Short mmCIF file of C-alpha atoms and ligand atoms in Angstrom, two decimals:
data_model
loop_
_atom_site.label_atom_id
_atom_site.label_comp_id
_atom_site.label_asym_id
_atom_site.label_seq_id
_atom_site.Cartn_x
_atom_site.Cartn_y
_atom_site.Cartn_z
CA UNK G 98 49.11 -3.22 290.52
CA UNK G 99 47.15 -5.51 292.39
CA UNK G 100 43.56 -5.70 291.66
CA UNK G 101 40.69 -5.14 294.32
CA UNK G 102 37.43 -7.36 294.14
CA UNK G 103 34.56 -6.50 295.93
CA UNK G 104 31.88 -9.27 296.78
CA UNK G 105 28.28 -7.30 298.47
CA UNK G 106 26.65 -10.20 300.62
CA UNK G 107 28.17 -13.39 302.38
CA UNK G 108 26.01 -16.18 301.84
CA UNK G 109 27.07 -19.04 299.63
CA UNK G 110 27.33 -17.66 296.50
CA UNK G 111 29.90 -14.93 297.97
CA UNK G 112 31.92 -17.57 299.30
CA UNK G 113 32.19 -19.59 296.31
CA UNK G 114 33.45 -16.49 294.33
CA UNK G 115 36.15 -15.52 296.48
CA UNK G 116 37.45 -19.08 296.42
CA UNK G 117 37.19 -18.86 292.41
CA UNK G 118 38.96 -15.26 292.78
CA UNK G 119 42.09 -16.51 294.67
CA UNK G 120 42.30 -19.43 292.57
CA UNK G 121 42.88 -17.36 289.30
CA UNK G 122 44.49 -13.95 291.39
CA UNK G 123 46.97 -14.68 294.51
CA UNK G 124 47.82 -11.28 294.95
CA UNK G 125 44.64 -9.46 294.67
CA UNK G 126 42.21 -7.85 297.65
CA UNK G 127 39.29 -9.56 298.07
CA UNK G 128 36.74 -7.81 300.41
CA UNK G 129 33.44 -9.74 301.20
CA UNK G 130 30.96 -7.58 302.65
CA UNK G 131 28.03 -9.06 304.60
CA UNK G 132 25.18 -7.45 306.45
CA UNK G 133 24.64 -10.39 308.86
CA UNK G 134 26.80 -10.21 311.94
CA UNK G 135 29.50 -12.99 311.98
CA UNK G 136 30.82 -15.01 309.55
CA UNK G 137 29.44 -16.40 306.30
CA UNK G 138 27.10 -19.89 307.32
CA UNK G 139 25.00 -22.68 306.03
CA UNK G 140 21.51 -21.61 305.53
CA UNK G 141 19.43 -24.41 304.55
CA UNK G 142 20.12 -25.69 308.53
CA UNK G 143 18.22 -23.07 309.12
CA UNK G 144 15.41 -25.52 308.53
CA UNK G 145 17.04 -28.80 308.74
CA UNK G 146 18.63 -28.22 312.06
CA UNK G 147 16.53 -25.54 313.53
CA UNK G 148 17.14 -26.42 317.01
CA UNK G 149 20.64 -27.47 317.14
CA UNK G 150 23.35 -24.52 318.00
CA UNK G 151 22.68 -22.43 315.18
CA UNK G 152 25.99 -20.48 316.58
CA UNK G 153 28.40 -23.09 316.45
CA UNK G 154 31.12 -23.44 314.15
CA UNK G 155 29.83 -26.44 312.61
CA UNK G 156 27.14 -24.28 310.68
CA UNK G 157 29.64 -21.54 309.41
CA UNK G 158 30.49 -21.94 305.38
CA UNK G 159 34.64 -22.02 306.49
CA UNK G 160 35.92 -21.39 309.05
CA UNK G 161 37.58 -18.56 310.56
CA UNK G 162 41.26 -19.62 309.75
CA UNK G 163 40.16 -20.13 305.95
CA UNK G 164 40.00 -16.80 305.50
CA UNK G 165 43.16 -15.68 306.49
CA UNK G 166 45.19 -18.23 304.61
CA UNK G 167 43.08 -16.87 301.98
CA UNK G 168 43.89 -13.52 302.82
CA UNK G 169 39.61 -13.01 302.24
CA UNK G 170 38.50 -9.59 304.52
CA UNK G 171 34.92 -10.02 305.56
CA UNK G 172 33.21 -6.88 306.56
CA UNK G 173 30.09 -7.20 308.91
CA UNK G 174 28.44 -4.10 307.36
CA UNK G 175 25.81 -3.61 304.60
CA UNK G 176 26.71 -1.50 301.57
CA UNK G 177 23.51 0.83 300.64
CA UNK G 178 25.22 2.35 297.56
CA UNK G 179 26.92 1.18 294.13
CA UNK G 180 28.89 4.29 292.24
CA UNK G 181 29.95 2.45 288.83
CA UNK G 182 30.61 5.61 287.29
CA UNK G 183 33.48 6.39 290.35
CA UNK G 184 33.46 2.41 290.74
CA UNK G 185 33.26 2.58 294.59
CA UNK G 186 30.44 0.80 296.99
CA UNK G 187 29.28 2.73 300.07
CA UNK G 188 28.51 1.61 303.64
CA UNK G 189 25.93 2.10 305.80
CA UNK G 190 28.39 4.17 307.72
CA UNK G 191 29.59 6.53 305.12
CA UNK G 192 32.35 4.83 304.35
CA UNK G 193 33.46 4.58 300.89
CA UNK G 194 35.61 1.13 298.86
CA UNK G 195 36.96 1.52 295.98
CA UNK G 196 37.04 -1.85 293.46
CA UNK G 197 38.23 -3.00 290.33
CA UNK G 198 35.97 -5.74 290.13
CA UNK G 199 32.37 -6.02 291.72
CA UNK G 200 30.51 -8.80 292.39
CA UNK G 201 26.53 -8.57 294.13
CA UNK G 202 25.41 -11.74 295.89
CA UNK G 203 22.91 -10.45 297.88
CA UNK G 204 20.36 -13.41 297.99
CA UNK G 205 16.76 -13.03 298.32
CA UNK G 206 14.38 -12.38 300.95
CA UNK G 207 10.98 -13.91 301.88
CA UNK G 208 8.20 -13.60 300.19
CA UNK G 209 5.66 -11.83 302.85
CA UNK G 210 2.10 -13.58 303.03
CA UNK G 211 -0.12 -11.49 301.58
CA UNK G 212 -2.91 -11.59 304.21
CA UNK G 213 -4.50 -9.68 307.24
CA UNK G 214 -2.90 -10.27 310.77
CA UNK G 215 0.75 -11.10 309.31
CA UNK G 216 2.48 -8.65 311.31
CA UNK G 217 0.79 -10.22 314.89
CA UNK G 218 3.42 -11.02 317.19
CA UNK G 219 4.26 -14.97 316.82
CA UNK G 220 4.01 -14.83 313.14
CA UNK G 221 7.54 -15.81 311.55
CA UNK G 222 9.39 -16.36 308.23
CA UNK G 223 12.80 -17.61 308.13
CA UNK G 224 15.38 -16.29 305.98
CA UNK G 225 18.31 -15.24 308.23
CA UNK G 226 19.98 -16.97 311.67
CA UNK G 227 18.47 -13.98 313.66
CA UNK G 228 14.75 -14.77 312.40
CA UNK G 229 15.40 -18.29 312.94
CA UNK G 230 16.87 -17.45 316.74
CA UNK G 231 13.69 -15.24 317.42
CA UNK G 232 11.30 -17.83 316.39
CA UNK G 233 13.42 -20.59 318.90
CA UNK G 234 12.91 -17.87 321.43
CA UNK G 235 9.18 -17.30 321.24
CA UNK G 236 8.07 -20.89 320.67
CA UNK G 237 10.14 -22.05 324.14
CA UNK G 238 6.65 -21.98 326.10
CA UNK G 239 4.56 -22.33 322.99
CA UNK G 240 2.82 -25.52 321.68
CA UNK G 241 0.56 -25.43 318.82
CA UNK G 242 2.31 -24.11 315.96
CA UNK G 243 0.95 -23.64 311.87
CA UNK G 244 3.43 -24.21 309.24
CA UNK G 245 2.46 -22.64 305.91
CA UNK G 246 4.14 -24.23 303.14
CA UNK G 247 4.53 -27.63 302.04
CA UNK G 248 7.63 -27.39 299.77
CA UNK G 249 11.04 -29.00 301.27
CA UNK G 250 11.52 -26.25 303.80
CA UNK G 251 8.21 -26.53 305.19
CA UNK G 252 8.48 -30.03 305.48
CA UNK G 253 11.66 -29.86 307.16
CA UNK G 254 10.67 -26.97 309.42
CA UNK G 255 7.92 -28.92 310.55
CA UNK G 256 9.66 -31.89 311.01
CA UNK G 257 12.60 -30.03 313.32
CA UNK G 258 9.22 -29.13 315.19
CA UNK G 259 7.52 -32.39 315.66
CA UNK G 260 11.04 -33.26 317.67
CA UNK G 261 10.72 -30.18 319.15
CA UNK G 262 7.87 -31.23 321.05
CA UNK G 263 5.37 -28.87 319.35
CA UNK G 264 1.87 -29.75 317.56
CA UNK G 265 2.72 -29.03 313.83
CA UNK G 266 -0.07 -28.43 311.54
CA UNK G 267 0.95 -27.88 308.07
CA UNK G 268 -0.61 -25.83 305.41
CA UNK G 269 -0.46 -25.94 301.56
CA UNK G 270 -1.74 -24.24 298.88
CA UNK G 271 -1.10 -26.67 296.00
CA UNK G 272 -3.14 -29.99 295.90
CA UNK G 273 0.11 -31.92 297.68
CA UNK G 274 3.00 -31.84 299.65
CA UNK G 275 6.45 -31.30 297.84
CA UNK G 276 4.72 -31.02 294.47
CA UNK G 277 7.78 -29.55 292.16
CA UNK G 278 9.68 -32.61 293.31
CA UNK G 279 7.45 -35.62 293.97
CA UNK G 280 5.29 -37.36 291.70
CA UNK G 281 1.85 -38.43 293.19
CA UNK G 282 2.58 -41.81 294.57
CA UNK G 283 5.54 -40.08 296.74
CA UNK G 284 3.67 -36.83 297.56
CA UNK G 285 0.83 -39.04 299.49
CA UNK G 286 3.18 -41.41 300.66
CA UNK G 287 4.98 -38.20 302.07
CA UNK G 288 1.73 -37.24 303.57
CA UNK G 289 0.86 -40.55 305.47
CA UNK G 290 4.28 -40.05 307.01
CA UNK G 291 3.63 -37.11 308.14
CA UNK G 292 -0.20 -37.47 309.46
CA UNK G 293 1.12 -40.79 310.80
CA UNK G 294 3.69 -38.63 313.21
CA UNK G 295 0.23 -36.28 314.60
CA UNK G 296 0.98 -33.86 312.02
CA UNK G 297 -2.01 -32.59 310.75
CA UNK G 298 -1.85 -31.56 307.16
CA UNK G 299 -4.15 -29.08 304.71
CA UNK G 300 -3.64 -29.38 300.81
CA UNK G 301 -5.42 -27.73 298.37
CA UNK G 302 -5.72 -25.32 301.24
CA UNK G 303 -4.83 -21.45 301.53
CA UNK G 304 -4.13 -19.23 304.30
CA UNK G 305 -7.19 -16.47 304.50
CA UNK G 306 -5.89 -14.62 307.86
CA UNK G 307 -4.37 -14.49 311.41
CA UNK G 308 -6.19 -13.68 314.25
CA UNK G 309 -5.64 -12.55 317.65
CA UNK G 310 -5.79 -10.00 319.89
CA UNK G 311 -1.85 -8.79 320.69
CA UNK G 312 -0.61 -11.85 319.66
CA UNK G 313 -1.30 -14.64 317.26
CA UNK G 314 -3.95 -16.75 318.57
CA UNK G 315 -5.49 -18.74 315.43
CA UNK G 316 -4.84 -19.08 311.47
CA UNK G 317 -8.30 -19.00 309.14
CA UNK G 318 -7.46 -21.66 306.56
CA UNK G 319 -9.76 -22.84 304.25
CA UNK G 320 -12.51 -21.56 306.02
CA UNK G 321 -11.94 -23.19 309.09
CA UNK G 322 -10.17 -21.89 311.94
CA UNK G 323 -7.10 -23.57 313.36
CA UNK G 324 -6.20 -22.58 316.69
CA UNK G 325 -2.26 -22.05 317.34
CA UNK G 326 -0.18 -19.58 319.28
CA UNK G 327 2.42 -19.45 316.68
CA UNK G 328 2.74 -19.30 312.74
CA UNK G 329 5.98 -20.21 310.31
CA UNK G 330 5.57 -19.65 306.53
CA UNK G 331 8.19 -20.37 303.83
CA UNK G 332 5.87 -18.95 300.18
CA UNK G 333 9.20 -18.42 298.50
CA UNK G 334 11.50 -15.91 297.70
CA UNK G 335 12.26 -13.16 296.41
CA UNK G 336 15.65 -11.40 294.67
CA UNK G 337 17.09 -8.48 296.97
CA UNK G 338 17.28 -6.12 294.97
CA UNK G 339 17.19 -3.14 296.99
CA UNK G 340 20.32 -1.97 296.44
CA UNK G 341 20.41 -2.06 292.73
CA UNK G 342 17.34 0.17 292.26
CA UNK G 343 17.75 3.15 290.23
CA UNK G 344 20.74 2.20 289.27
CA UNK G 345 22.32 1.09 285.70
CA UNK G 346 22.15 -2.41 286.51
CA UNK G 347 19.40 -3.70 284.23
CA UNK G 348 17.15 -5.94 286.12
CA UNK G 349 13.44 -7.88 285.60
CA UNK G 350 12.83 -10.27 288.29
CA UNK G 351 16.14 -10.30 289.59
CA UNK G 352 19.39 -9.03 288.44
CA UNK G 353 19.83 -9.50 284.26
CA UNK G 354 23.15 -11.69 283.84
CA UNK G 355 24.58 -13.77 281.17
CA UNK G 356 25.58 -16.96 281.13
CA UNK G 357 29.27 -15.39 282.30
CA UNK G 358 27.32 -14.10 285.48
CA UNK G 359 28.30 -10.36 284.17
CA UNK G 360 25.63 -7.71 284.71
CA UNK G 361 24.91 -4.68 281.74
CA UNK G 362 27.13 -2.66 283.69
CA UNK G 363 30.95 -3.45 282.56
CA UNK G 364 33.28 -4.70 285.39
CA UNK G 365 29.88 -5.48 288.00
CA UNK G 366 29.05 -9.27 288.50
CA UNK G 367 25.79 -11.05 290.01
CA UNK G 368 25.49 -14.76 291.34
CA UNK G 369 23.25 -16.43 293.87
CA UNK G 370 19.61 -16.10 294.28
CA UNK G 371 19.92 -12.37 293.55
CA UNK G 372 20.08 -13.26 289.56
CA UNK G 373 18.41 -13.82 286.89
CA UNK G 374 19.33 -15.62 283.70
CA UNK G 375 17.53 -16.18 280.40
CA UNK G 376 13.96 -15.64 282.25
CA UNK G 377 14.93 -17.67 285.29
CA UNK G 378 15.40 -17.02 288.58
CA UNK G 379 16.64 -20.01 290.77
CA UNK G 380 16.39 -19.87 294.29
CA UNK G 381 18.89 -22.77 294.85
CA UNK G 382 21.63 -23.69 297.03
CA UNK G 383 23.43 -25.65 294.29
CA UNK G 384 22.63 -22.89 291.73
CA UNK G 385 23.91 -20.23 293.82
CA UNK G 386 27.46 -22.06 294.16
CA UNK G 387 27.99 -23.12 290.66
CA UNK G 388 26.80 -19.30 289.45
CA UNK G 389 29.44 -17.46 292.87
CA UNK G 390 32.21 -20.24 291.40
CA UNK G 391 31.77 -18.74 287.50
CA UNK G 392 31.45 -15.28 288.55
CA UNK G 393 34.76 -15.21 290.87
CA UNK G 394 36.18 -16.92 287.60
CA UNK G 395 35.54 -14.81 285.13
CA UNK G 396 35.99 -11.71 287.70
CA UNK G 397 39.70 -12.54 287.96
CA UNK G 398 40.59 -14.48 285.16
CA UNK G 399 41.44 -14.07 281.12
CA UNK G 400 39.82 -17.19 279.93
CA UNK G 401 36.07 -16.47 281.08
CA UNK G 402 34.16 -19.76 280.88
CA UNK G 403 30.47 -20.32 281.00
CA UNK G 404 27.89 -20.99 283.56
CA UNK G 405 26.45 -24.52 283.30
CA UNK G 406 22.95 -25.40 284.79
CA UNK G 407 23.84 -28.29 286.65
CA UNK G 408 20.76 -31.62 287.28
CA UNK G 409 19.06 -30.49 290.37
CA UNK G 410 18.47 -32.93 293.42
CA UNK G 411 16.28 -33.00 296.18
CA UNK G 412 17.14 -34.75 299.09
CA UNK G 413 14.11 -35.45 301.94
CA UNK G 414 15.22 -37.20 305.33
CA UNK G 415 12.28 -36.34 307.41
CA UNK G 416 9.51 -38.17 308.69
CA UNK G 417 11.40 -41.55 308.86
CA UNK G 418 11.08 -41.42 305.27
CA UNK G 419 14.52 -40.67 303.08
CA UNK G 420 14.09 -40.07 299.34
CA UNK G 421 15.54 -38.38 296.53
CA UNK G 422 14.40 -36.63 293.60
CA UNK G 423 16.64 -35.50 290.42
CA UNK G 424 15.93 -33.62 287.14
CA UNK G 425 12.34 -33.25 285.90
CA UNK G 426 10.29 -35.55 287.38
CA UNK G 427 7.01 -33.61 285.64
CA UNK G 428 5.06 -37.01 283.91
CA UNK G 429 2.93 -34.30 281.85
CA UNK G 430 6.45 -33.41 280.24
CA UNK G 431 8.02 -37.18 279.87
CA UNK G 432 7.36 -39.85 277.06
CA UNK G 433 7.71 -42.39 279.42
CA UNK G 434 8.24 -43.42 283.09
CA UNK G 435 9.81 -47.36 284.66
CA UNK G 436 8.02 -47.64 287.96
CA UNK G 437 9.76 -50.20 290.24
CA UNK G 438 8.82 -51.57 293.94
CA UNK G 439 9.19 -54.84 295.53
CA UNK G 440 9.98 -56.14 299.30
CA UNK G 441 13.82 -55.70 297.95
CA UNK G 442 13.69 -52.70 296.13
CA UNK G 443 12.25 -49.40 297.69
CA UNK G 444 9.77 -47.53 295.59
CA UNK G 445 11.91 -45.89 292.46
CA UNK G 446 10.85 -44.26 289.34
CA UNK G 447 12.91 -43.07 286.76
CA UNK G 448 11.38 -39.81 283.64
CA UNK G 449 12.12 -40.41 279.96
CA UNK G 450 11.85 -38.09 277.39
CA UNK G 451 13.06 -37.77 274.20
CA UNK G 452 14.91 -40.73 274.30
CA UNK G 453 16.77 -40.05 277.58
CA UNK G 454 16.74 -40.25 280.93
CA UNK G 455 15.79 -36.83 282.17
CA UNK G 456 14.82 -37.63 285.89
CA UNK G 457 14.02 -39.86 289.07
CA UNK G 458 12.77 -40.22 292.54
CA UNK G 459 13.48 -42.97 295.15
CA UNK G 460 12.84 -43.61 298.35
CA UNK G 461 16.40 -44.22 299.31
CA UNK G 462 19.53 -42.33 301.20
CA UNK G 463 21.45 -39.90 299.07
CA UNK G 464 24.02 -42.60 298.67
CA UNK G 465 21.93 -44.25 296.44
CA UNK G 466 21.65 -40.87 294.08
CA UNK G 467 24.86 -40.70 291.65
CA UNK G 468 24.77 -43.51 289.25
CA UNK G 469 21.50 -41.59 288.62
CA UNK G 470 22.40 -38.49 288.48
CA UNK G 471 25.56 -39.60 286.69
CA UNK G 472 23.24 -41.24 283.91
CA UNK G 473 20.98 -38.21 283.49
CA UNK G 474 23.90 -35.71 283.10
CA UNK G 475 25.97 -38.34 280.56
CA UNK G 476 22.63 -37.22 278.32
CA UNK G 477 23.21 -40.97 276.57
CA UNK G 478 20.46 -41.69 274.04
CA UNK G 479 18.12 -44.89 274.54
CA UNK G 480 16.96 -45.25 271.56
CA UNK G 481 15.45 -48.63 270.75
CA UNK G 482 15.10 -49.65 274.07
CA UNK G 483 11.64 -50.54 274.64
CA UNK G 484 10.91 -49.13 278.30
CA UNK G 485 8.08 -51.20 278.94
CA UNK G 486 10.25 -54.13 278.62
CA UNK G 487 13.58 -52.98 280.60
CA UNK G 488 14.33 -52.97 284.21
CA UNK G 489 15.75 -49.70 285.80
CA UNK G 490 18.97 -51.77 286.58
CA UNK G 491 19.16 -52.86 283.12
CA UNK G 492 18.37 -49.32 281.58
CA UNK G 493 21.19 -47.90 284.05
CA UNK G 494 23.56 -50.48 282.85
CA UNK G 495 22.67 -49.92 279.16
CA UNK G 496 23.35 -46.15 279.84
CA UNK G 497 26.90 -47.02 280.95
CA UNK G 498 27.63 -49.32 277.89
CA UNK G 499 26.43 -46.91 275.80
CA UNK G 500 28.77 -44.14 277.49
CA UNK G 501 31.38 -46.77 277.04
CA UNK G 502 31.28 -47.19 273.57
CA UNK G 503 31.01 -43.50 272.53
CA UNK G 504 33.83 -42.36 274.47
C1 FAD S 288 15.60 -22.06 305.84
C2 FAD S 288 16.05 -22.27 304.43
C3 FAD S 288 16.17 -23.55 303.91
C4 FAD S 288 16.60 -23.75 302.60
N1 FAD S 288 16.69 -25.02 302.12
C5 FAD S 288 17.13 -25.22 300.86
C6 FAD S 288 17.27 -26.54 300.33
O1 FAD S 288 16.96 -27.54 301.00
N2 FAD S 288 17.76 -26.68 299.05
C7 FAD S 288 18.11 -25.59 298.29
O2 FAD S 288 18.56 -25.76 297.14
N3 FAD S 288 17.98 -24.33 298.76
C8 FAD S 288 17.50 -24.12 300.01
N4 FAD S 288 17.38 -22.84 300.49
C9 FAD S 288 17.75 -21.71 299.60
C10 FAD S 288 19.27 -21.43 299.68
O3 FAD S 288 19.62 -21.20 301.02
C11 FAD S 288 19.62 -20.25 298.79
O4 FAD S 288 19.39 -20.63 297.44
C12 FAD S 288 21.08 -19.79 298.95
O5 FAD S 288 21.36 -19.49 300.28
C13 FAD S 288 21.36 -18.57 298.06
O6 FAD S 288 22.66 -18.14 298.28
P1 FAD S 288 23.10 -16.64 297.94
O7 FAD S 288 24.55 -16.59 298.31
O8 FAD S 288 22.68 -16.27 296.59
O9 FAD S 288 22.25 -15.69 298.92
P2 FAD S 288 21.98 -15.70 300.47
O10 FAD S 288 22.29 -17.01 301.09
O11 FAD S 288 20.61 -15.14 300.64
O12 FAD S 288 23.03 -14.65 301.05
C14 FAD S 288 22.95 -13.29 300.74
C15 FAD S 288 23.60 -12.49 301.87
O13 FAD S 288 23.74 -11.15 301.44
C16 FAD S 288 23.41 -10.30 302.51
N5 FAD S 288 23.05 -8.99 301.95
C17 FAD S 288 21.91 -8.64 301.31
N6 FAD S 288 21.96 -7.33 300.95
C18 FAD S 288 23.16 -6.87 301.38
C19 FAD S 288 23.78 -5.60 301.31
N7 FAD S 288 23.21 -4.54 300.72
N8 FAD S 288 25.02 -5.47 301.85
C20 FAD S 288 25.64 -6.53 302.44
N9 FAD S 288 25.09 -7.75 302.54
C21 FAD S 288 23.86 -7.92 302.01
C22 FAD S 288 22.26 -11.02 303.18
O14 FAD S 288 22.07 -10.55 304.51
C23 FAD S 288 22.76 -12.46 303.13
O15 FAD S 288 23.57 -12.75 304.24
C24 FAD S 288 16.93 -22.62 301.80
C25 FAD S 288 16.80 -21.33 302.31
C26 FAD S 288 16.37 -21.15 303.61
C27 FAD S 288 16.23 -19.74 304.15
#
């Protein structure tokens, strides 16, 4: 008897597991159901490529023919109900599925800023195309807009902006820009970049309120008032977990999985931004993948493996500046650092600690990233070396050697 599998939500995670699912089942029904209208799509252009055709095919996950020779249903409809005990989801029309196998990957939503005037008109957060369409929308005769955040989607928002036309000012909480994934040196260098484009930019700086009368008119920030006629914040996220409360499905901060991506209820899966493993709750577009990939595994299959964390990277091409950051690039945390930068070698810095590379940032095209990334997943030891001695060129080649020889 064929099996059914039922994936709630149709972002990236969703995707990922139904690909996993008819890898290991070619006969099963797989039914992805997705409150967005229209097919499953890249979010993070959402930021990156906020003014392009947020429509066109060229944002979607796969395309439209994908999922037929994958014989993958989507269903444009949200499901407000889980019954494990009759194992059947519910729609928001009444209509009830029966599954064998369930999997939730229903994301996250914005965190909402905390503060008086948020609901003005002209105040926006960006999670889904619509919001992001709305926002394109109002701004069309608009011109001074405030950016609150200063993480990689503010950045990016801001910088889609700038080419936009529009006066960006950008506000940040934390004492600099990108702080989780630059060091100091990169953070300010970010910053020039960014003042040096008329950006103007507030660290160390919180939002206090919106004002205006029917409509946003100014942001008080740090006790001063910054005139604007629009606002976009990105404060982080939050797991959806609306559907899942009150039911069996244990959750903290976001759904509790293990490291198989199974939830406490037998037969019910989580992956994506909706979960939360061992504490942690990731927020990630990589994350999300790797997690929908193990879940849609171990959904259909009788060899259940394990979800790995794989080495987060960062990838900035904004400003005319293009960088990279991998791992943990936290000095407070590393035994050492190798700074390098010369007229032929862009700005680079690689994190040691405990005897092995653990991280690195350089101001250089992702191209440049994977012997990196390669050398801080092989998890080589380097003891001996004496760091204040070695180049990074040598230290990368005496990763490989060492690779070699223990293979
Ligand atoms: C603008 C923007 C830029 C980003 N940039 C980056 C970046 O540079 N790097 C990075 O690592 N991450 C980035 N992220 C985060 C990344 O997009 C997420 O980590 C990733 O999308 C999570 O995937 P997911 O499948 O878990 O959930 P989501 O992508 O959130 O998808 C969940 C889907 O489920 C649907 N849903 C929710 N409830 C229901 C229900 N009851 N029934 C049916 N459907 C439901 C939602 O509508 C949504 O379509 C960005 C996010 C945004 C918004």
């Amino acid at each position: 008897m064929p099996q059914t599998y039922c994936v709630i939500g149709s972002g990236v995670a969703a995707v990922n597991a139904a690909k996993a699912i008819r890898d290991q089942d070619q006969d099963g029904k797989i039914i992805l159901f997705g409150s967005e209208p229209a097919l499953p799509y890249n979010r993070i252009k959402l930021s990156k490529e906020l003014f392009s055709d947020l429509t066109s095919s060229k944002v979607l996950l796969k395309k439209e023919k994908w999922y037929e020779k994958n014989s993958i249903e989507i269903v444009n409809k949200k499901i407000t109900r889980i019954e494990p005990n009759s194992s059947m989801i519910v729609t928001a029309d009444g209509a009830t599925v029966e599954y064998d196998k369930l999997l939730i990957c229903t994301g996250a939503k914005n965190r909402k800023l905390p503060i008086e005037g948020v609901d003005l008109p002209g105040v926006y957060t960006i999670r889904e195309r619509q919001e992001a369409e709305d926002f394109k929308a109002f701004i069309v005769n608009k011109e001074n807009v405030v950016n609150v955040g200063g993480g990689i989607q503010g950045i990016e928002t801001a910088w889609s902006l700038h080419k936009a036309g529009k006066k960006v000012s950008i506000i940040e909480a934390a004492p600099r820009l990108m702080a989780r994934q630059l060091d100091e040196r990169t953070s300010k260098l970010l910053q020039q970049k960014v003042e040096a484009a008329g950006v103007r930019v507030y660290v160390n700086t919180g939002i206090e309120k919106v004002e205006g009368a029917d409509q946003v008119s100014a942001v008080i920030a740090g006790g001063e008032s910054i005139p604007c006629d629009s606002v976009i914040y990105s404060i982080g996220v939050i797991p959806e977990l609306e559907l899942v409360s009150g039911s069996d499905i244990q959750t903290n901060r976001g759904i509790i999985v293990n490291e198989c991506m199974e939830t406490s209820v037998q037969g019910i899966y989580a992956a994506g931004d909706v979960t939360e493993l061992n504490g942690v709750v990731e927020g990630l577009w990589g994350r999300a993948m790797d997690q929908g990939k193990v879940a849609g595994h171990n959904m259909a299959s009788q060899t259940p493996v394990d979800y790995q964390k794989a080495t987060p990277i960062t990838v900035l091409n904004a400003f005319n500046l293009e960088l990279f950051s991998i791992g943990m690039v936290d000095e407070s945390q590393c035994d050492a650092t190798i700074t390098e930068e010369s007229d032929e070698h862009p700005y680079t810095r690689v994190f040691i600690k405990e005897n092995k590379l653990v991280g690195v940032i350089a101001h250089e095209g992702v191209a440049a990233s994977l012997p990196y990334k390669n050398a801080i997943e092989s998890q080589v030891s380097l003891m001996g070396i004496d760091f204040s001695q070695i180049s990074i060129a040598a230290l990368l080649t005496e990763v490989t050697e060492r690779l070699t020889v223990s293979v």
